[in-house]
Coordinates of C-alpha atoms in Angstrom, one line a residue:
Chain U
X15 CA 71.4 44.0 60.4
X16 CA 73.3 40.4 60.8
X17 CA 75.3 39.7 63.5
X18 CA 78.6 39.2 61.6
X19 CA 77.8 43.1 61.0
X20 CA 77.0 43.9 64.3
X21 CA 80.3 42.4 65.4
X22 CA 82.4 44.4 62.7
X23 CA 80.4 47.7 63.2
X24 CA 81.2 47.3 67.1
X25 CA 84.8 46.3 66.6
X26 CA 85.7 49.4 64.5
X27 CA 83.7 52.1 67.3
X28 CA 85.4 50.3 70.0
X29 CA 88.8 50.5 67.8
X30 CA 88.0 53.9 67.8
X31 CA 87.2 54.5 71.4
X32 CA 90.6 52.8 72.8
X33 CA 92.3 54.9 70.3
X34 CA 91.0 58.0 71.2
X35 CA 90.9 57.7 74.9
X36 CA 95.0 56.2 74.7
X37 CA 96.2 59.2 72.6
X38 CA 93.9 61.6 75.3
X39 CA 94.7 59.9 78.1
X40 CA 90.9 60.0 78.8
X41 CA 91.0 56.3 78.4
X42 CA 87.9 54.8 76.0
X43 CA 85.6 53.5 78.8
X44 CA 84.1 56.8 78.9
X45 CA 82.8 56.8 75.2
X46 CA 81.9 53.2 74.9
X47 CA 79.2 53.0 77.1
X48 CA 77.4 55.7 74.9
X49 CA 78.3 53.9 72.4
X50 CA 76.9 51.1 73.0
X51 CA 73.6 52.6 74.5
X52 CA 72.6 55.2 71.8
X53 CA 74.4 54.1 68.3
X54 CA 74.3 50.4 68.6
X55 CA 71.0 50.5 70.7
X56 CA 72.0 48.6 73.7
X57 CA 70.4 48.0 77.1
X58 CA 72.5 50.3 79.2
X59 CA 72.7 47.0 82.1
X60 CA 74.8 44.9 79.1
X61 CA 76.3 48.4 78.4
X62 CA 78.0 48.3 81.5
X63 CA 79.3 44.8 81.9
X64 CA 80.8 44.9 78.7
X65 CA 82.3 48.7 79.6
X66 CA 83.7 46.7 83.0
X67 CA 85.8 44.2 80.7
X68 CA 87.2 46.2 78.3
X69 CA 88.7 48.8 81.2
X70 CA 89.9 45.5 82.8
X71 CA 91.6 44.5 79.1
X72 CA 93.1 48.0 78.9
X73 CA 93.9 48.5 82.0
X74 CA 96.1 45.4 82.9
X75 CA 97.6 46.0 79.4
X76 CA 98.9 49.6 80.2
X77 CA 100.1 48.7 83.7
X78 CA 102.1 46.0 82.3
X79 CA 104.7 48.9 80.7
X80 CA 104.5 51.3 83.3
X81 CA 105.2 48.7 86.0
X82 CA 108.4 47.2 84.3
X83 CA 109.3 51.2 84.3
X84 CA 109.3 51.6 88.2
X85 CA 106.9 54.8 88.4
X86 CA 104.3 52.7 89.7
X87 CA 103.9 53.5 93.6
X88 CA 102.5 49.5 94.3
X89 CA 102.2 49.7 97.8
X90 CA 99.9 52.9 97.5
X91 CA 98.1 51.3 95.4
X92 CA 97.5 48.3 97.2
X93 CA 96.7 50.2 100.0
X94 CA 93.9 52.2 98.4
X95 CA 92.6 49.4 96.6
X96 CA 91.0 48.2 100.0
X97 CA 89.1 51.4 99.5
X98 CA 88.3 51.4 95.8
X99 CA 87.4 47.8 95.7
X100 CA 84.4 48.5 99.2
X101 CA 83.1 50.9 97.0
X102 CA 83.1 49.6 94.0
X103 CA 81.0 46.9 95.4
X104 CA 78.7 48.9 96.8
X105 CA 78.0 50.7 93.2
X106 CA 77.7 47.4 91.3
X107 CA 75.5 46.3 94.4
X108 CA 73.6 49.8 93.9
X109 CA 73.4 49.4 90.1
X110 CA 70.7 46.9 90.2
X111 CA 68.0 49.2 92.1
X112 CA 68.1 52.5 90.6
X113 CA 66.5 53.2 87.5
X114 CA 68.5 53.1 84.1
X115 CA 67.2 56.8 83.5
X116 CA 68.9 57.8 86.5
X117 CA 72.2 55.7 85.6
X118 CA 72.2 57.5 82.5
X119 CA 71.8 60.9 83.8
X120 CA 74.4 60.4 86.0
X121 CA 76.4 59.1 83.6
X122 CA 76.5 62.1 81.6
X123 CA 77.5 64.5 84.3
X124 CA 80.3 62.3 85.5
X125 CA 81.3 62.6 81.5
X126 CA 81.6 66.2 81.7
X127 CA 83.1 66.3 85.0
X128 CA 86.1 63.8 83.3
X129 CA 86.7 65.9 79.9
X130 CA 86.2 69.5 82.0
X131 CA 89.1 68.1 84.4
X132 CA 91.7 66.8 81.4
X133 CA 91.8 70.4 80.7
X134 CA 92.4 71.6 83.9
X135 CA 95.8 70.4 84.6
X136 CA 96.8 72.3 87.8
X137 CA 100.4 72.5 89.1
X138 CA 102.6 69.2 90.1
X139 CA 103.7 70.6 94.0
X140 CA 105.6 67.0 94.9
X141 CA 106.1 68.0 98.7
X142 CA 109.4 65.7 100.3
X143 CA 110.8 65.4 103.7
X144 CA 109.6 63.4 106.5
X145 CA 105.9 62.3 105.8
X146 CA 103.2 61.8 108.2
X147 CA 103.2 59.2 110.4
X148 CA 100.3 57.2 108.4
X149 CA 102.5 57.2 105.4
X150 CA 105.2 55.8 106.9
X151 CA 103.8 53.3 109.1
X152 CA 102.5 52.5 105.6
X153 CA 105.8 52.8 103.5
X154 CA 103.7 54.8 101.2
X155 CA 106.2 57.7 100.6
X156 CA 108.8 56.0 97.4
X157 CA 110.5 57.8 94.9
X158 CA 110.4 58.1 90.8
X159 CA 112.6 57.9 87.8
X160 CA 113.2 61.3 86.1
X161 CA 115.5 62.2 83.5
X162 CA 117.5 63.8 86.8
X163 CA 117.3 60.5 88.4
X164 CA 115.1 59.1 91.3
X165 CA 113.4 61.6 92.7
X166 CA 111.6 61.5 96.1
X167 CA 108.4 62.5 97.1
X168 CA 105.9 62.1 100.7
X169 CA 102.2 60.7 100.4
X170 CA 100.1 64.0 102.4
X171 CA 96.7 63.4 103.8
X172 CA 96.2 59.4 103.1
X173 CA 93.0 59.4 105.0
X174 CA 91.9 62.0 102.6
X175 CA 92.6 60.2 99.9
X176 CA 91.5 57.0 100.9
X177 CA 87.9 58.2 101.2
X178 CA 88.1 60.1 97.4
X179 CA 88.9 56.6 96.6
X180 CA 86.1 55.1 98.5
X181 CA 83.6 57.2 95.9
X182 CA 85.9 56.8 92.7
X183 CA 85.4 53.1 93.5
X184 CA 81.6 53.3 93.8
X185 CA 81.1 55.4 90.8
X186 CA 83.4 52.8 88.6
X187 CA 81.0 50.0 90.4
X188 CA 78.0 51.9 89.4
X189 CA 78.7 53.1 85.6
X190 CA 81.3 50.6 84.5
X191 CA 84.2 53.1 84.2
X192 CA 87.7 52.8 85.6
X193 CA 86.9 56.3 86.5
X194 CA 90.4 57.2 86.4
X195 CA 90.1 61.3 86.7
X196 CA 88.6 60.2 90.6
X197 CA 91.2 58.4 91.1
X198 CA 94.2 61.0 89.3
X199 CA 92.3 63.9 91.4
X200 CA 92.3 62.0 94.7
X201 CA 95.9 61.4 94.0
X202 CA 97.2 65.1 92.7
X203 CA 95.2 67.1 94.3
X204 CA 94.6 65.4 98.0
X205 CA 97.4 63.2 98.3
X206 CA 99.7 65.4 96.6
X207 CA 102.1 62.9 94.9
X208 CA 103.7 63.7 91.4
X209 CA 101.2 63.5 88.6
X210 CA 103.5 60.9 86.4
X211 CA 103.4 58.4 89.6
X212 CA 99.2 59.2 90.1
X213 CA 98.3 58.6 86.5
X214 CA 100.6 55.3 86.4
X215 CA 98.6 54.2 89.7
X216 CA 95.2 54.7 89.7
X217 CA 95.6 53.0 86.2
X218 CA 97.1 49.7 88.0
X219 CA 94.3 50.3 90.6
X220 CA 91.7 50.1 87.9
X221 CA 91.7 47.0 86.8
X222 CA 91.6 45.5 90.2
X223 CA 88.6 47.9 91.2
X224 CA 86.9 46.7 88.1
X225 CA 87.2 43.2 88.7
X226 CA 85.6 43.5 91.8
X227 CA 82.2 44.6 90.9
X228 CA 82.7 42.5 87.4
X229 CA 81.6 39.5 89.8
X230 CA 78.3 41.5 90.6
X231 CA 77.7 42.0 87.0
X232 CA 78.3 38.8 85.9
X233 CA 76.0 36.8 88.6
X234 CA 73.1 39.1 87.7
X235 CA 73.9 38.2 83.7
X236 CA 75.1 41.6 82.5
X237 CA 78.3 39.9 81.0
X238 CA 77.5 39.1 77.2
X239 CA 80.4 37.3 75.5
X240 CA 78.5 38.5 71.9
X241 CA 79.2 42.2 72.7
X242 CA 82.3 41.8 75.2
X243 CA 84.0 40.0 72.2
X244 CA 84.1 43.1 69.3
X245 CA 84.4 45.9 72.2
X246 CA 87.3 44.4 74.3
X247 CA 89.4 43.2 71.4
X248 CA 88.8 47.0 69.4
X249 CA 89.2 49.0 72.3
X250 CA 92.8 46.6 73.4
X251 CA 93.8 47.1 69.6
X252 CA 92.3 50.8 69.8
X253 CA 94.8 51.7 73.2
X254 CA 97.9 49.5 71.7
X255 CA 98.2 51.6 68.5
X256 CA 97.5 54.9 70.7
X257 CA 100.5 54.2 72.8
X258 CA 102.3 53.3 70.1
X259 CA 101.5 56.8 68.1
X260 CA 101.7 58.8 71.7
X261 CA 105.3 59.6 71.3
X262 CA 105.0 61.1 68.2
X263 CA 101.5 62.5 67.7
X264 CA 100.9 66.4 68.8
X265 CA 97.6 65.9 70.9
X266 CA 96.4 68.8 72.0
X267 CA 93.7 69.3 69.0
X268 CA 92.8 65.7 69.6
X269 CA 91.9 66.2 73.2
X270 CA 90.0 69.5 72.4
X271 CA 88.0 67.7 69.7
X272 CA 87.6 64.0 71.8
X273 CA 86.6 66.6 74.7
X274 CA 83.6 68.1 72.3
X275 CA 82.9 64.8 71.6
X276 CA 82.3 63.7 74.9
X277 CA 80.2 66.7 75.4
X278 CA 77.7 65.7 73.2
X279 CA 77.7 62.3 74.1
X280 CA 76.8 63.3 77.7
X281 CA 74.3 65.9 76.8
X282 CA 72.5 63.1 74.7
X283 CA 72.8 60.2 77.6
X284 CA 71.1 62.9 79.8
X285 CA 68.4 63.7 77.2
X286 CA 67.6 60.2 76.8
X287 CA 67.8 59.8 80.4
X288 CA 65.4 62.4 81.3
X289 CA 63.1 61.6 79.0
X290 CA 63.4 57.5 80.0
X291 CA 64.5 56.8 76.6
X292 CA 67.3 54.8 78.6
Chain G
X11 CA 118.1 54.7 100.5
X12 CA 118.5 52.9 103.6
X13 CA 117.2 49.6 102.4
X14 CA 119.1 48.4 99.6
X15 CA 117.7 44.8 99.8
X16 CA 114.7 45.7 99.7
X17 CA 114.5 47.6 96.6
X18 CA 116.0 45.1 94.7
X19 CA 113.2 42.9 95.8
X20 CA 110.6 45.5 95.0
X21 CA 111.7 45.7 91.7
X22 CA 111.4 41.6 91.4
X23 CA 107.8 41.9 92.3
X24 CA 107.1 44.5 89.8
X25 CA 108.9 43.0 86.4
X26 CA 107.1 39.8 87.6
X27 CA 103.8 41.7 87.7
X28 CA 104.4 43.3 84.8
X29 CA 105.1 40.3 83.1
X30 CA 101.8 38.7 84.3
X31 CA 99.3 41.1 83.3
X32 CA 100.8 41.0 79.8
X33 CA 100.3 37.2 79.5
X34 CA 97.1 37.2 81.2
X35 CA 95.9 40.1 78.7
X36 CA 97.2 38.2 75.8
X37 CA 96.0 34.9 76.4
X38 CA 92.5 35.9 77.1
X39 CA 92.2 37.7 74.1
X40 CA 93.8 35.0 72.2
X41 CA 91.0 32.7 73.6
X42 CA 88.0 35.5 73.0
X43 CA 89.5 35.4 69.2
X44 CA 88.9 31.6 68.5
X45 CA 85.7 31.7 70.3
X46 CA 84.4 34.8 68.4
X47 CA 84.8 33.3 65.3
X48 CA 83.2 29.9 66.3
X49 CA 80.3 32.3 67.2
X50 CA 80.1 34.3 64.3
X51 CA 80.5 31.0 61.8
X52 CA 77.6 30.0 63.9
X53 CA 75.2 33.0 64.5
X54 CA 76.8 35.1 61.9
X55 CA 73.8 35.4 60.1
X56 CA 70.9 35.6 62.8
X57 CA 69.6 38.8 64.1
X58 CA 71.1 40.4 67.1
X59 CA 68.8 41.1 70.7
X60 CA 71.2 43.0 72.4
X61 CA 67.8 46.1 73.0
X62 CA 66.4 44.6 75.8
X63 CA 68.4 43.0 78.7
X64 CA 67.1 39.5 79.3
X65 CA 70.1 38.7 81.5
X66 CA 72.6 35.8 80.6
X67 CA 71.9 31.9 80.9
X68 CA 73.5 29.6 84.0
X69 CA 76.4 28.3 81.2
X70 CA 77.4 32.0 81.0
X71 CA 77.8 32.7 84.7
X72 CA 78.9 29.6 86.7
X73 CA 82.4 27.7 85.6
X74 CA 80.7 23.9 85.2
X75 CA 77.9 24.3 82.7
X76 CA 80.4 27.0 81.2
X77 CA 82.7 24.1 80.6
X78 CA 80.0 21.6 79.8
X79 CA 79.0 24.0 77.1
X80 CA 82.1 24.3 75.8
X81 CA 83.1 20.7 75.3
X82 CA 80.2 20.9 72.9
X83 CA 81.5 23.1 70.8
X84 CA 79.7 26.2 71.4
X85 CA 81.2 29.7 70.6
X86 CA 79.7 31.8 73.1
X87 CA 80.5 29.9 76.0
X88 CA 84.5 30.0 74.8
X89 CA 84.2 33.5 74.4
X90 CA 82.9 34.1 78.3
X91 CA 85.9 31.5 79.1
X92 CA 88.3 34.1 78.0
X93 CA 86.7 36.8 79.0
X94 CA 86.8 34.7 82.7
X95 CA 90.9 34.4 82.5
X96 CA 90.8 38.1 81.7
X97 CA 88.8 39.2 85.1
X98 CA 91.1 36.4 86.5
X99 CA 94.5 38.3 85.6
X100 CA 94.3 41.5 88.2
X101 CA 93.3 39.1 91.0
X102 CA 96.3 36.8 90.0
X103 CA 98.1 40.1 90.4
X104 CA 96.8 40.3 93.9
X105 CA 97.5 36.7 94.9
X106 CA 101.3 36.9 93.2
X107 CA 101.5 40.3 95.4
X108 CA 100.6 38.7 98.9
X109 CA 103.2 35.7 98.0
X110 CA 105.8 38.9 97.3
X111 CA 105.5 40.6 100.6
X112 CA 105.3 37.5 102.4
X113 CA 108.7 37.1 101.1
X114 CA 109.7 40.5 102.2
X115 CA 108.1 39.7 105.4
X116 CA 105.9 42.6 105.2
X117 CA 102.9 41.3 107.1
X118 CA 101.2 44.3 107.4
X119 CA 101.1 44.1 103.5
X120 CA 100.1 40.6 103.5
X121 CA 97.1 42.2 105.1
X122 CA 96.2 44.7 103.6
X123 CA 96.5 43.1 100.1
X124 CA 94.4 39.4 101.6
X125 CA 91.5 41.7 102.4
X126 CA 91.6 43.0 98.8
X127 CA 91.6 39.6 97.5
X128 CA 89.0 38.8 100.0
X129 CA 86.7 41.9 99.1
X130 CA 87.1 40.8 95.4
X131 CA 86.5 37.1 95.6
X132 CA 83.5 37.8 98.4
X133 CA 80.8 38.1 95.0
X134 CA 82.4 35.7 92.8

């Protein structure tokens, strides 16, 4: 195998993986570094930094629609950005002293924790009224466009959320995700804002909490233009077209299937992992 | 909403960001382009070593033997250059962000969004 096929072969799974994860909305950083570690054979450290770019490519590409839409809630994510940025630190500071078996157990089970928690979409309670006095020393609490017009909502239990932000971070540090379902969880569930305005949000926070453990990876070598070239380019053309198709596509087959998919994909990291073939 | 002003001003900030990470996205990968195919016209034919990590050379990590490696005509190197203006974009975002509330005079903002730049920019 040449490199000009190496390239191509890597270009057309990453295609795949940005298509995939854009029309599931489980985004393609989840299926890459799998990808890359048991088709194309490799090291899960290279893995990784490559995984890092591409969500910073995808990222910054989807946040540039949604912002220019106004669902965006900037200031809550700036705010928890001081928290997903610490941690993410910390997991691309933690990366280089534990084992790659143990990265790629780990790996697996926060790959079935994501697909298992697409399916579990529970019920958007957007509380409103005053807000706590955190949120509003904090202007967190903003309002969203709906086809009824702006709509309200309060920011409950920031501290809450700050922290579920603190691990999201060090998990996206440590396995080179954007680890968005931490981040849409933390959001829905503890913070209780409307799920349109988390999923728009933690997807601007990503690219921000990627680039700061991208400049662990990067001064310890793990950043190979050879393999970041194919993968971030596919998995950018791979997310485009998805968003493009979105509108029109009926997905719920697609996410059942990419869901299987990702089960077997994590069952195999943990094999291999477990038996330190990673 | 009892601060007109400030909304319109909000919105500013966000079509501006908007408008940034699209460029920054585009221009890196329009850079990553040409150098990939300086690389593969190069190495094209050789074998890939991506199995074992052997961790990247000096001219891949640090910006002045990046450049220097670059001015000879070296694929790779242009590659990594793009794939720098790419990490650069979202802390562009930040720095654009800090200039934006300062303008609101939102200093507690300012704060909040200099220690995220500092956090990032702390390994670099």
């Amino acid at each position: 195998m040449t490199i000009l096929f190496f390239t191509i072969a890597l270009f057309v799974g990453a295609l795949a993986a940005g298509l995939l994860g854009s029309l599931t909305g489980l985004g393609g950083g989840v299926v890459l570094i799998p990808l890359l570690t048991l088709v194309f054979r490799v090291d899960i450290h290279y893995a990784i930094g490559t995984s890092l770019v591409s969500v910073i490519a995808t990222s910054s590409g989807a946040a540039a629609a949604y912002v220019r839409e106004g669902i965006t809630n900037i200031r809550l994510g700036m705010f928890l950005e001081l928290a997903t940025t610490l941690g993410a630190i910390c997991g691309a500071w933690l990366s280089g002293f534990l084992s790659t078996s143990f990265i790629a157990v780990l790996f697996g089970l926060i790959l079935i924790f994501s697909a298992a928690i697409s399916f579990f979409k529970l019920g958007d309670p957007v509380s409103t009224g005053e807000g706590s006095p955190l949120s509003r020393w904090l202007k967190l609490n903003s309002s969203y466009p709906t086809p009824e017009g702006e709509k309200p909502y309060i920011v409950k239990n920031v501290i809450g959320g700050f922290f579920m932000m603190n691990i999201a971070g060090v998990i996206s540090g440590l396995l080179g995700i954007g680890s968005g379902a931490l981040k849409v969880i933390a959001m829905d569930n503890v913070m209780r804002i409307p799920f349109k305005v988390s999923t728009t949000t933690s997807n601007f926070m990503i690219g921000v909490t990627a680039a700061a453990s991208v400049g662990v990876y990067l001064s310890r070598g793990y950043i190979d233009p050879g393999l970041s070239m194919p993968v971030m380019l596919g998995v950018l053309l791979g997310a485009f077209l998805g968003s493009r198709i979105l509108t029109t596509a009926k997905t719920s087959s697609l996410k059942i299937l990419f869901a299987l998919v990702i089960l077997v994909l994590a069952v195999e990291m943990m094999y291999n992992g477990l038996t330190h073939k990673i | 909403m009892s601060h007109p002003g400030k909304k319109i001003s909000d919105t500013d900030l966000e079509k501006l960001i908007g408008q940034l990470l699209r460029y920054g996205v585009l221009l890196s990968s329009a850079i990553v382009i040409i150098g990939g195919m300086a690389y593969l016209w190069r190495h094209g034919g050789e074998q890939p070593r991506f199995h074992e990590f052997k961790g990247e050379p000096e001219k891949m990590r640090k910006a002045g033997p990046l450049f220097r490696a670059i001015l000879n005509g070296e694929g790779r190197p242009f590659i990594q250059l793009g794939l720098f203006v790419l990490i650069a974009t979202p802390i562009l975002r930040i720095v654009f962000s800090i200039f934006g509330y300062l303008l609101e005079k939102d200093y507690l903002y300012v704060l909040i969004t200099l220690t995220v730049l500092a956090v990032i920019l702390w390994n670099f």
